[in-house]
PDB file of C-alpha atoms and ligand atoms in Angstrom:
ATOM      1  CA  MET H  20       5.708   0.416 -19.760  1.00  0.00           C
ATOM      2  CA  LYS H  21       8.815   1.895 -18.418  1.00  0.00           C
ATOM      3  CA  ALA H  22      11.066  -0.502 -17.799  1.00  0.00           C
ATOM      4  CA  PHE H  23      12.766  -0.423 -14.581  1.00  0.00           C
ATOM      5  CA  GLU H  24      16.663  -1.612 -12.561  1.00  0.00           C
ATOM      6  CA  SER H  25      14.735  -2.379  -9.292  1.00  0.00           C
ATOM      7  CA  LEU H  26      11.797  -3.122 -10.356  1.00  0.00           C
ATOM      8  CA  ASN H  27       9.564  -5.556 -12.393  1.00  0.00           C
ATOM      9  CA  VAL H  28       6.360  -4.095 -13.367  1.00  0.00           C
ATOM     10  CA  GLU H  29       3.500  -5.955 -15.042  1.00  0.00           C
ATOM     11  CA  ILE H  30       0.125  -4.806 -16.191  1.00  0.00           C
ATOM     12  CA  LYS H  31      -3.057  -7.964 -15.888  1.00  0.00           C
ATOM     13  CA  GLU H  32      -6.068  -7.061 -16.654  1.00  0.00           C
ATOM     14  CA  GLY H  33      -6.888  -4.171 -14.372  1.00  0.00           C
ATOM     15  CA  ILE H  34      -4.000  -4.573 -12.307  1.00  0.00           C
ATOM     16  CA  TYR H  35      -0.320  -3.207 -11.970  1.00  0.00           C
ATOM     17  CA  TRP H  36       1.904  -6.214 -10.409  1.00  0.00           C
ATOM     18  CA  LEU H  37       4.935  -3.735  -8.852  1.00  0.00           C
ATOM     19  CA  THR H  38       7.801  -6.296  -7.699  1.00  0.00           C
ATOM     20  CA  LEU H  39      10.354  -4.599  -5.325  1.00  0.00           C
ATOM     21  CA  ASN H  40      13.386  -6.661  -7.411  1.00  0.00           C
ATOM     22  CA  ARG H  41      17.240  -6.019  -5.677  1.00  0.00           C
ATOM     23  CA  PRO H  42      16.729  -9.936  -3.740  1.00  0.00           C
ATOM     24  CA  GLU H  43      20.046  -9.610  -3.280  1.00  0.00           C
ATOM     25  CA  ALA H  44      20.236  -6.869  -0.290  1.00  0.00           C
ATOM     26  CA  ARG H  45      16.447  -8.027   0.437  1.00  0.00           C
ATOM     27  CA  ASN H  46      14.748  -5.696  -1.478  1.00  0.00           C
ATOM     28  CA  ALA H  47      16.498  -2.583   0.452  1.00  0.00           C
ATOM     29  CA  LEU H  48      14.967   0.749  -0.717  1.00  0.00           C
ATOM     30  CA  ASP H  49      17.469   2.677  -2.074  1.00  0.00           C
ATOM     31  CA  ALA H  50      17.343   5.444  -3.537  1.00  0.00           C
ATOM     32  CA  LYS H  51      17.415   4.516  -7.101  1.00  0.00           C
ATOM     33  CA  MET H  52      14.276   1.667  -5.821  1.00  0.00           C
ATOM     34  CA  LEU H  53      12.534   4.415  -4.522  1.00  0.00           C
ATOM     35  CA  GLU H  54      12.991   6.839  -7.607  1.00  0.00           C
ATOM     36  CA  GLU H  55      11.513   3.866 -10.060  1.00  0.00           C
ATOM     37  CA  ILE H  56       8.478   3.411  -7.759  1.00  0.00           C
ATOM     38  CA  ASP H  57       7.808   6.892  -8.703  1.00  0.00           C
ATOM     39  CA  THR H  58       7.572   6.803 -11.853  1.00  0.00           C
ATOM     40  CA  ALA H  59       5.631   3.294 -11.283  1.00  0.00           C
ATOM     41  CA  LEU H  60       2.998   5.330  -9.308  1.00  0.00           C
ATOM     42  CA  VAL H  61       2.907   8.267 -12.128  1.00  0.00           C
ATOM     43  CA  GLU H  62       2.729   4.780 -14.851  1.00  0.00           C
ATOM     44  CA  ALA H  63       0.020   3.520 -13.233  1.00  0.00           C
ATOM     45  CA  GLU H  64      -1.963   6.515 -11.866  1.00  0.00           C
ATOM     46  CA  ALA H  65      -2.035   7.363 -15.364  1.00  0.00           C
ATOM     47  CA  ASP H  66      -3.168   3.985 -17.033  1.00  0.00           C
ATOM     48  CA  GLU H  67      -6.990   4.395 -15.943  1.00  0.00           C
ATOM     49  CA  ASP H  68      -7.170   0.083 -17.276  1.00  0.00           C
ATOM     50  CA  VAL H  69      -5.327   0.267 -14.253  1.00  0.00           C
ATOM     51  CA  ARG H  70      -7.818  -0.250 -11.269  1.00  0.00           C
ATOM     52  CA  VAL H  71      -5.198  -2.214  -8.394  1.00  0.00           C
ATOM     53  CA  ILE H  72      -1.500  -1.894  -7.850  1.00  0.00           C
ATOM     54  CA  ILE H  73      -0.102  -5.115  -6.327  1.00  0.00           C
ATOM     55  CA  ILE H  74       3.492  -4.358  -4.414  1.00  0.00           C
ATOM     56  CA  GLN H  75       5.687  -7.066  -3.998  1.00  0.00           C
ATOM     57  CA  GLY H  76       8.910  -8.487  -3.163  1.00  0.00           C
ATOM     58  CA  ALA H  77      10.755 -10.601  -5.676  1.00  0.00           C
ATOM     59  CA  GLY H  78      12.746 -13.710  -4.447  1.00  0.00           C
ATOM     60  CA  GLY H  79      10.670 -15.082  -1.240  1.00  0.00           C
ATOM     61  CA  LYS H  80      13.003 -14.425   1.243  1.00  0.00           C
ATOM     62  CA  SER H  81      11.622 -10.417   1.765  1.00  0.00           C
ATOM     63  CA  PHE H  82       8.934  -8.033   1.159  1.00  0.00           C
ATOM     64  CA  ALA H  83      10.661  -4.931   1.569  1.00  0.00           C
ATOM     65  CA  ALA H  84      14.217  -5.204   3.785  1.00  0.00           C
ATOM     66  CA  GLY H  85      14.295  -1.150   4.872  1.00  0.00           C
ATOM     67  CA  ALA H  86      15.551   2.135   3.470  1.00  0.00           C
ATOM     68  CA  ASP H  87      18.858   1.391   2.652  1.00  0.00           C
ATOM     69  CA  ILE H  88      21.514   0.956   5.557  1.00  0.00           C
ATOM     70  CA  LYS H  89      24.661   2.194   3.465  1.00  0.00           C
ATOM     71  CA  GLN H  90      22.863   5.122   2.088  1.00  0.00           C
ATOM     72  CA  LEU H  91      21.513   6.361   5.256  1.00  0.00           C
ATOM     73  CA  ASN H  92      25.068   6.117   7.691  1.00  0.00           C
ATOM     74  CA  THR H  93      25.773   8.900   4.681  1.00  0.00           C
ATOM     75  CA  ARG H  94      23.183  10.894   5.255  1.00  0.00           C
ATOM     76  CA  LYS H  95      23.239  14.618   6.578  1.00  0.00           C
ATOM     77  CA  PRO H  96      20.372  16.465   8.484  1.00  0.00           C
ATOM     78  CA  LEU H  97      18.990  18.285   6.321  1.00  0.00           C
ATOM     79  CA  GLU H  98      18.537  15.769   3.947  1.00  0.00           C
ATOM     80  CA  ALA H  99      16.347  13.775   6.112  1.00  0.00           C
ATOM     81  CA  LEU H 100      13.997  16.568   5.542  1.00  0.00           C
ATOM     82  CA  ILE H 101      13.637  16.828   2.084  1.00  0.00           C
ATOM     83  CA  PRO H 102      10.173  14.229   1.217  1.00  0.00           C
ATOM     84  CA  GLY H 103      12.013  10.944   0.312  1.00  0.00           C
ATOM     85  CA  MET H 104      10.457   8.119   1.329  1.00  0.00           C
ATOM     86  CA  GLN H 105       7.226   9.498   3.587  1.00  0.00           C
ATOM     87  CA  GLY H 106       6.857  11.928   0.327  1.00  0.00           C
ATOM     88  CA  LEU H 107       6.309   8.544  -1.347  1.00  0.00           C
ATOM     89  CA  TYR H 108       4.285   7.102   0.500  1.00  0.00           C
ATOM     90  CA  GLN H 109       1.817  10.400   0.948  1.00  0.00           C
ATOM     91  CA  LYS H 110       1.257   9.763  -2.989  1.00  0.00           C
ATOM     92  CA  LEU H 111       1.239   6.102  -2.567  1.00  0.00           C
ATOM     93  CA  GLU H 112      -1.821   6.950  -0.028  1.00  0.00           C
ATOM     94  CA  ASN H 113      -3.373   9.343  -2.063  1.00  0.00           C
ATOM     95  CA  SER H 114      -3.439   6.938  -5.239  1.00  0.00           C
ATOM     96  CA  LYS H 115      -7.052   6.642  -6.958  1.00  0.00           C
ATOM     97  CA  LYS H 116      -6.054   3.228  -7.758  1.00  0.00           C
ATOM     98  CA  VAL H 117      -6.564   0.448  -4.587  1.00  0.00           C
ATOM     99  CA  THR H 118      -3.153  -0.726  -3.883  1.00  0.00           C
ATOM    100  CA  ILE H 119      -2.546  -3.435  -1.556  1.00  0.00           C
ATOM    101  CA  ALA H 120       0.405  -4.993  -0.598  1.00  0.00           C
ATOM    102  CA  ALA H 121       1.405  -8.541  -0.216  1.00  0.00           C
ATOM    103  CA  VAL H 122       3.409  -9.407   2.667  1.00  0.00           C
ATOM    104  CA  ASN H 123       5.768 -12.441   2.589  1.00  0.00           C
ATOM    105  CA  GLY H 124       9.207 -12.538   4.548  1.00  0.00           C
ATOM    106  CA  TYR H 125      10.942  -9.534   5.976  1.00  0.00           C
ATOM    107  CA  ALA H 126       8.969  -5.992   5.985  1.00  0.00           C
ATOM    108  CA  LEU H 127      10.977  -3.766   8.591  1.00  0.00           C
ATOM    109  CA  GLY H 128      11.987  -0.626   8.342  1.00  0.00           C
ATOM    110  CA  GLY H 129      10.564   1.753   5.295  1.00  0.00           C
ATOM    111  CA  GLY H 130       9.248  -1.442   4.210  1.00  0.00           C
ATOM    112  CA  CYS H 131       6.760  -1.581   6.868  1.00  0.00           C
ATOM    113  CA  GLU H 132       6.090   1.833   6.273  1.00  0.00           C
ATOM    114  CA  LEU H 133       5.527   0.655   2.790  1.00  0.00           C
ATOM    115  CA  ALA H 134       2.753  -1.196   3.556  1.00  0.00           C
ATOM    116  CA  LEU H 135       1.217   0.073   6.096  1.00  0.00           C
ATOM    117  CA  ALA H 136       0.770   3.394   3.353  1.00  0.00           C
ATOM    118  CA  CYS H 137      -1.801   0.557   0.978  1.00  0.00           C
ATOM    119  CA  ASP H 138      -5.300   0.466   1.318  1.00  0.00           C
ATOM    120  CA  ILE H 139      -4.834  -2.963   2.410  1.00  0.00           C
ATOM    121  CA  ARG H 140      -2.155  -5.728   4.212  1.00  0.00           C
ATOM    122  CA  ILE H 141      -1.762  -8.776   3.189  1.00  0.00           C
ATOM    123  CA  ALA H 142       1.009 -11.164   5.499  1.00  0.00           C
ATOM    124  CA  THR H 143       2.084 -14.945   4.930  1.00  0.00           C
ATOM    125  CA  ASN H 144       2.864 -17.154   7.297  1.00  0.00           C
ATOM    126  CA  LYS H 145       6.282 -16.326   6.364  1.00  0.00           C
ATOM    127  CA  ALA H 146       5.734 -12.844   6.955  1.00  0.00           C
ATOM    128  CA  LYS H 147       8.234 -10.370   9.248  1.00  0.00           C
ATOM    129  CA  LEU H 148       6.841  -7.046   9.994  1.00  0.00           C
ATOM    130  CA  GLY H 149       8.942  -4.585  12.083  1.00  0.00           C
ATOM    131  CA  LEU H 150       9.722  -1.766  13.222  1.00  0.00           C
ATOM    132  CA  PRO H 151      13.469  -1.975  14.161  1.00  0.00           C
ATOM    133  CA  GLU H 152      15.065   2.327  13.455  1.00  0.00           C
ATOM    134  CA  LEU H 153      15.234   2.112  17.012  1.00  0.00           C
ATOM    135  CA  ASN H 154      18.238  -0.523  16.328  1.00  0.00           C
ATOM    136  CA  LEU H 155      20.380   2.154  14.126  1.00  0.00           C
ATOM    137  CA  GLY H 156      19.215   5.548  15.735  1.00  0.00           C
ATOM    138  CA  ILE H 157      16.683   6.679  13.950  1.00  0.00           C
ATOM    139  CA  ILE H 158      13.003   6.691  14.862  1.00  0.00           C
ATOM    140  CA  PRO H 159      10.726   5.413  11.574  1.00  0.00           C
ATOM    141  CA  GLY H 160      10.849   8.464   9.136  1.00  0.00           C
ATOM    142  CA  ALA H 161       8.120   6.784   5.998  1.00  0.00           C
ATOM    143  CA  GLY H 162       5.282   7.524   8.201  1.00  0.00           C
ATOM    144  CA  GLY H 163       5.720   4.638  10.421  1.00  0.00           C
ATOM    145  CA  THR H 164       5.298   6.685  13.870  1.00  0.00           C
ATOM    146  CA  GLN H 165       1.794   8.065  12.588  1.00  0.00           C
ATOM    147  CA  ARG H 166       0.386   5.437  10.422  1.00  0.00           C
ATOM    148  CA  LEU H 167       1.353   2.351  12.447  1.00  0.00           C
ATOM    149  CA  ALA H 168      -0.560   4.114  16.105  1.00  0.00           C
ATOM    150  CA  ARG H 169      -3.365   5.496  13.577  1.00  0.00           C
ATOM    151  CA  ILE H 170      -3.913   0.988  12.654  1.00  0.00           C
ATOM    152  CA  VAL H 171      -3.059  -0.858  15.701  1.00  0.00           C
ATOM    153  CA  GLY H 172      -3.499   2.402  18.662  1.00  0.00           C
ATOM    154  CA  LYS H 173      -1.333   3.775  20.187  1.00  0.00           C
ATOM    155  CA  GLY H 174      -0.083   1.736  22.597  1.00  0.00           C
ATOM    156  CA  ARG H 175       0.583  -1.505  20.374  1.00  0.00           C
ATOM    157  CA  ALA H 176       3.201   1.000  18.130  1.00  0.00           C
ATOM    158  CA  LEU H 177       4.564   2.408  20.903  1.00  0.00           C
ATOM    159  CA  ASP H 178       5.224  -1.105  22.238  1.00  0.00           C
ATOM    160  CA  MET H 179       6.655  -2.008  18.328  1.00  0.00           C
ATOM    161  CA  ILE H 180       8.801   0.998  18.457  1.00  0.00           C
ATOM    162  CA  LEU H 181      10.227   1.384  20.896  1.00  0.00           C
ATOM    163  CA  THR H 182      11.516  -2.739  21.522  1.00  0.00           C
ATOM    164  CA  GLY H 183      11.950  -3.053  17.497  1.00  0.00           C
ATOM    165  CA  LYS H 184      10.307  -6.481  17.882  1.00  0.00           C
ATOM    166  CA  ILE H 185       9.225  -8.336  14.601  1.00  0.00           C
ATOM    167  CA  ILE H 186       6.084  -9.767  15.153  1.00  0.00           C
ATOM    168  CA  ASP H 187       4.676 -12.261  12.498  1.00  0.00           C
ATOM    169  CA  GLY H 188       2.063 -12.868  10.450  1.00  0.00           C
ATOM    170  CA  GLU H 189      -0.389 -14.427  12.524  1.00  0.00           C
ATOM    171  CA  GLU H 190       0.862 -12.026  15.242  1.00  0.00           C
ATOM    172  CA  ALA H 191       0.342  -9.122  12.582  1.00  0.00           C
ATOM    173  CA  GLU H 192      -3.353 -10.345  11.375  1.00  0.00           C
ATOM    174  CA  ARG H 193      -4.222 -10.890  15.516  1.00  0.00           C
ATOM    175  CA  ILE H 194      -3.453  -6.727  16.194  1.00  0.00           C
ATOM    176  CA  GLY H 195      -5.305  -5.297  13.098  1.00  0.00           C
ATOM    177  CA  LEU H 196      -1.291  -4.060  11.284  1.00  0.00           C
ATOM    178  CA  VAL H 197      -2.513  -6.441   8.576  1.00  0.00           C
ATOM    179  CA  THR H 198      -5.738  -7.610   6.902  1.00  0.00           C
ATOM    180  CA  TYR H 199      -5.346 -11.019   5.791  1.00  0.00           C
ATOM    181  CA  PHE H 200      -3.538 -13.931   7.179  1.00  0.00           C
ATOM    182  CA  VAL H 201      -2.432 -16.909   4.439  1.00  0.00           C
ATOM    183  CA  SER H 202      -0.257 -19.414   3.766  1.00  0.00           C
ATOM    184  CA  GLU H 203       3.001 -18.733   1.331  1.00  0.00           C
ATOM    185  CA  ASP H 204       0.764 -20.750  -1.562  1.00  0.00           C
ATOM    186  CA  GLU H 205      -2.772 -19.120  -0.822  1.00  0.00           C
ATOM    187  CA  LEU H 206      -0.694 -16.127  -1.373  1.00  0.00           C
ATOM    188  CA  THR H 207      -1.107 -15.105  -5.219  1.00  0.00           C
ATOM    189  CA  SER H 208      -4.401 -16.945  -4.994  1.00  0.00           C
ATOM    190  CA  LYS H 209      -5.808 -14.414  -1.877  1.00  0.00           C
ATOM    191  CA  VAL H 210      -4.615 -10.780  -3.257  1.00  0.00           C
ATOM    192  CA  GLU H 211      -5.742 -11.907  -6.904  1.00  0.00           C
ATOM    193  CA  SER H 212      -9.808 -12.886  -5.563  1.00  0.00           C
ATOM    194  CA  ILE H 213      -9.479  -9.274  -3.998  1.00  0.00           C
ATOM    195  CA  ALA H 214      -8.170  -7.403  -6.578  1.00  0.00           C
ATOM    196  CA  GLY H 215     -10.879  -9.052  -8.048  1.00  0.00           C
ATOM    197  CA  ASP H 216     -14.165  -7.395  -6.127  1.00  0.00           C
ATOM    198  CA  ILE H 217     -12.572  -4.126  -6.375  1.00  0.00           C
ATOM    199  CA  LEU H 218     -12.195  -4.862 -10.070  1.00  0.00           C
ATOM    200  CA  LYS H 219     -16.222  -5.568 -10.213  1.00  0.00           C
ATOM    201  CA  LYS H 220     -17.129  -1.624  -8.365  1.00  0.00           C
ATOM    202  CA  GLY H 221     -17.302   1.613 -10.117  1.00  0.00           C
ATOM    203  CA  PRO H 222     -13.432   3.455 -10.588  1.00  0.00           C
ATOM    204  CA  VAL H 223     -15.693   6.975  -9.549  1.00  0.00           C
ATOM    205  CA  ALA H 224     -16.742   5.175  -6.376  1.00  0.00           C
ATOM    206  CA  ILE H 225     -13.969   2.999  -5.058  1.00  0.00           C
ATOM    207  CA  GLN H 226     -11.850   6.977  -6.013  1.00  0.00           C
ATOM    208  CA  LEU H 227     -14.284   8.665  -3.665  1.00  0.00           C
ATOM    209  CA  ALA H 228     -14.299   5.565  -0.918  1.00  0.00           C
ATOM    210  CA  LYS H 229     -11.345   5.531  -0.566  1.00  0.00           C
ATOM    211  CA  PHE H 230     -10.258   9.773  -0.390  1.00  0.00           C
ATOM    212  CA  ALA H 231     -13.923   9.846   2.056  1.00  0.00           C
ATOM    213  CA  VAL H 232     -11.686   7.573   4.617  1.00  0.00           C
ATOM    214  CA  HIS H 233      -8.258   8.523   4.466  1.00  0.00           C
ATOM    215  CA  LYS H 234      -9.039  12.337   4.287  1.00  0.00           C
ATOM    216  CA  GLY H 235     -12.301  11.392   7.245  1.00  0.00           C
ATOM    217  CA  TYR H 236     -10.359   9.511   9.499  1.00  0.00           C
ATOM    218  CA  ASP H 237      -7.505  12.558  11.359  1.00  0.00           C
ATOM    219  CA  ILE H 238     -10.273  15.366  11.866  1.00  0.00           C
ATOM    220  CA  ASP H 239     -13.495  16.393  13.654  1.00  0.00           C
ATOM    221  CA  GLU H 240     -15.854  13.777  13.225  1.00  0.00           C
ATOM    222  CA  GLY H 241     -18.162  17.375  11.489  1.00  0.00           C
ATOM    223  CA  THR H 242     -16.339  17.753   9.221  1.00  0.00           C
ATOM    224  CA  ALA H 243     -15.414  14.093   8.364  1.00  0.00           C
ATOM    225  CA  MET H 244     -19.156  13.617   7.219  1.00  0.00           C
ATOM    226  CA  TRP H 245     -19.453  16.384   5.152  1.00  0.00           C
ATOM    227  CA  ILE H 246     -16.301  14.895   3.849  1.00  0.00           C
ATOM    228  CA  GLU H 247     -18.250  11.979   2.756  1.00  0.00           C
ATOM    229  CA  LYS H 248     -21.164  14.007   2.018  1.00  0.00           C
ATOM    230  CA  LEU H 249     -19.689  15.346  -0.910  1.00  0.00           C
ATOM    231  CA  SER H 250     -18.239  12.310  -2.020  1.00  0.00           C
ATOM    232  CA  GLN H 251     -21.516  11.068  -2.231  1.00  0.00           C
ATOM    233  CA  ALA H 252     -22.795  13.730  -4.241  1.00  0.00           C
ATOM    234  CA  VAL H 253     -19.747  13.448  -6.583  1.00  0.00           C
ATOM    235  CA  ALA H 254     -21.227   9.523  -7.177  1.00  0.00           C
ATOM    236  CA  PHE H 255     -24.784  10.740  -7.900  1.00  0.00           C
ATOM    237  CA  GLY H 256     -23.481  13.200 -10.888  1.00  0.00           C
ATOM    238  CA  THR H 257     -21.949   9.830 -12.231  1.00  0.00           C
ATOM    239  CA  GLU H 258     -23.442   7.191 -15.659  1.00  0.00           C
ATOM    240  CA  ASP H 259     -21.713   4.813 -13.343  1.00  0.00           C
ATOM    241  CA  LYS H 260     -24.592   5.905 -10.201  1.00  0.00           C
ATOM    242  CA  ASP H 261     -27.251   5.536 -13.271  1.00  0.00           C
ATOM    243  CA  GLU H 262     -25.535   2.333 -13.816  1.00  0.00           C
ATOM    244  CA  GLY H 263     -24.957   0.088 -11.088  1.00  0.00           C
ATOM    245  CA  THR H 264     -28.653   1.492  -9.581  1.00  0.00           C
ATOM    246  CA  LYS H 265     -30.478   0.449 -13.004  1.00  0.00           C
ATOM    247  CA  ALA H 266     -28.437  -3.176 -13.333  1.00  0.00           C
ATOM    248  CA  PHE H 267     -30.110  -3.537 -10.029  1.00  0.00           C
ATOM    249  CA  ILE H 268     -33.158  -3.145 -10.505  1.00  0.00           C
ATOM    250  CA  GLU H 269     -32.758  -5.542 -14.056  1.00  0.00           C
ATOM    251  CA  LYS H 270     -30.952  -7.890 -11.863  1.00  0.00           C
ATOM    252  CA  ARG H 271     -27.762  -8.039 -14.303  1.00  0.00           C
ATOM    253  CA  LYS H 272     -24.332  -7.286 -13.634  1.00  0.00           C
ATOM    254  CA  ALA H 273     -23.576  -3.661 -13.833  1.00  0.00           C
ATOM    255  CA  GLU H 274     -20.854  -2.178 -16.401  1.00  0.00           C
ATOM    256  CA  PHE H 275     -19.562   0.519 -14.763  1.00  0.00           C
ATOM    257  CA  LYS H 276     -17.254   3.269 -17.009  1.00  0.00           C
ATOM    258  CA  ASN H 277     -15.882   5.385 -14.920  1.00  0.00           C
ATOM    259  CA  ARG H 278     -17.467   8.507 -15.400  1.00  0.00           C
TER     260      ARG H 278
HETATM  261  N1  CAA Q   4      20.241  -1.813   3.725  1.00  0.00           N
HETATM  262  C1  CAA Q   4      21.275  -2.450   2.721  1.00  0.00           C
HETATM  263  N2  CAA Q   4      21.157  -3.317   2.087  1.00  0.00           N
HETATM  264  C2  CAA Q   4      20.319  -4.274   3.453  1.00  0.00           C
HETATM  265  C3  CAA Q   4      19.949  -4.372   4.041  1.00  0.00           C
HETATM  266  C4  CAA Q   4      19.161  -2.802   4.559  1.00  0.00           C
HETATM  267  N3  CAA Q   4      18.152  -2.198   5.257  1.00  0.00           N
HETATM  268  N4  CAA Q   4      18.696  -5.063   4.871  1.00  0.00           N
HETATM  269  C5  CAA Q   4      19.606  -6.292   3.875  1.00  0.00           C
HETATM  270  N5  CAA Q   4      20.446  -5.459   3.582  1.00  0.00           N
HETATM  271  C6  CAA Q   4      21.615  -6.116   3.056  1.00  0.00           C
HETATM  272  C7  CAA Q   4      22.820  -6.646   3.728  1.00  0.00           C
HETATM  273  O1  CAA Q   4      23.876  -5.617   3.907  1.00  0.00           O
HETATM  274  C8  CAA Q   4      23.250  -8.010   3.102  1.00  0.00           C
HETATM  275  O2  CAA Q   4      24.431  -7.305   1.873  1.00  0.00           O
HETATM  276  P1  CAA Q   4      25.522  -8.313   1.371  1.00  0.00           P
HETATM  277  O3  CAA Q   4      25.372 -10.275   1.060  1.00  0.00           O
HETATM  278  O4  CAA Q   4      25.712  -7.878   0.785  1.00  0.00           O
HETATM  279  O5  CAA Q   4      26.242  -8.584   3.411  1.00  0.00           O
HETATM  280  C9  CAA Q   4      22.306  -8.700   2.262  1.00  0.00           C
HETATM  281  O6  CAA Q   4      21.345  -7.436   2.286  1.00  0.00           O
HETATM  282  C10 CAA Q   4      21.235 -10.011   3.335  1.00  0.00           C
HETATM  283  O7  CAA Q   4      20.950  -9.573   4.196  1.00  0.00           O
HETATM  284  P2  CAA Q   4      21.681 -10.494   5.476  1.00  0.00           P
HETATM  285  O8  CAA Q   4      22.893 -11.443   4.972  1.00  0.00           O
HETATM  286  O9  CAA Q   4      21.857  -9.974   6.342  1.00  0.00           O
HETATM  287  O10 CAA Q   4      20.349 -11.568   5.151  1.00  0.00           O
HETATM  288  P3  CAA Q   4      19.661 -12.451   6.565  1.00  0.00           P
HETATM  289  O11 CAA Q   4      18.362 -13.156   5.546  1.00  0.00           O
HETATM  290  O12 CAA Q   4      20.022 -13.100   7.470  1.00  0.00           O
HETATM  291  O13 CAA Q   4      18.421 -11.078   7.269  1.00  0.00           O
HETATM  292  C11 CAA Q   4      17.183  -8.987   7.567  1.00  0.00           C
HETATM  293  C12 CAA Q   4      18.001 -10.336   6.414  1.00  0.00           C
HETATM  294  C13 CAA Q   4      16.862  -9.260   8.529  1.00  0.00           C
HETATM  295  C14 CAA Q   4      16.125  -7.948   6.637  1.00  0.00           C
HETATM  296  C15 CAA Q   4      18.545  -8.161   7.115  1.00  0.00           C
HETATM  297  O14 CAA Q   4      19.483  -7.941   6.888  1.00  0.00           O
HETATM  298  C16 CAA Q   4      18.011  -6.566   8.002  1.00  0.00           C
HETATM  299  O15 CAA Q   4      17.972  -7.260   9.709  1.00  0.00           O
HETATM  300  N6  CAA Q   4      18.495  -6.138   8.131  1.00  0.00           N
HETATM  301  C17 CAA Q   4      17.941  -4.751   8.022  1.00  0.00           C
HETATM  302  C18 CAA Q   4      16.898  -4.028   8.459  1.00  0.00           C
HETATM  303  C19 CAA Q   4      16.625  -3.169   8.901  1.00  0.00           C
HETATM  304  O16 CAA Q   4      17.682  -2.401  10.075  1.00  0.00           O
HETATM  305  N7  CAA Q   4      15.699  -2.165   8.550  1.00  0.00           N
HETATM  306  C20 CAA Q   4      15.835  -0.197   9.015  1.00  0.00           C
HETATM  307  C21 CAA Q   4      16.242   0.037   7.749  1.00  0.00           C
HETATM  308  S1  CAA Q   4      15.356   2.214   7.997  1.00  0.00           S
HETATM  309  C22 CAA Q   4      14.658   2.756   7.884  1.00  0.00           C
HETATM  310  O17 CAA Q   4      13.852   1.963   6.566  1.00  0.00           O
HETATM  311  C23 CAA Q   4      14.792   3.694   7.977  1.00  0.00           C
HETATM  312  C24 CAA Q   4      13.045   4.854   7.844  1.00  0.00           C
HETATM  313  O18 CAA Q   4      12.226   4.235   8.626  1.00  0.00           O
HETATM  314  C25 CAA Q   4      13.317   4.667   6.592  1.00  0.00           C
END
């Protein structure tokens, strides 16, 4: 496992715990941290034993306070065209592992967009989420204008983006921005319990289901149905499908092999 400056990573029982660790800057995502997240994702992706990636923030006050504003201050227009944070979050969304954002404290701007790029989001009673980029004279540029609208609907996304309002975890759950709302004390047990459910499933089926939902979401329904059909055909060719169906018939727990 690689050593990082701005991240803590730990692999435990199939889970890759990725902790953003710049609490003195509220875990703001500077160039170094983004580079390290990229490296960590490559590492997690390559590890067959890792099935779930959980992203959280160190320090208790912040998940991530967004892009590093000190670095944004000197950024030129053409530098904003590189894949950067948006490209990194695309990689995260395309990961074959299941990604979970455990949001405690601030998830603002690029921090909120990081959570939006995960498959499952959990927020605590201390969470504060928002896209306040317009306060800085810029717009959400790491998928926020697109993913937020797809997740909570265009009206709510426009309201949040145009007013820059910060909402708490309870409201985030009410509008569907996060999947679960828990107290701070319950956060770790909740993410572990969700991860535990995922770990019981066949890894190939997980990957195919995630692919079908993400890739089918933005295209016409007929083509999306074909994506589902073809993904299912792949699943039917796996030993995991033989094992999963056989285990049900034999009334025992399935032992999936990822093939
Ligand atoms: N970038 C750089 N530094 C940041 C930062 C950020 N996004 N957020 C916080 N920090 C730094 C502060 O500058 C401060 O540093 P110093 O101690 O050296 O002064 C330190 O973290 C602590 O911050 P505060 O004193 O402000 O802490 P707080 O608890 O009172 O407030 C906060 C926390 C509400 C998160 C506040 O810091 C804040 O509003 N941060 C900016 C949030 C923001 O606008 N994010 C969007 C960034 S743009 C973006 O993300 C673009 C995109 O789409 C990719």
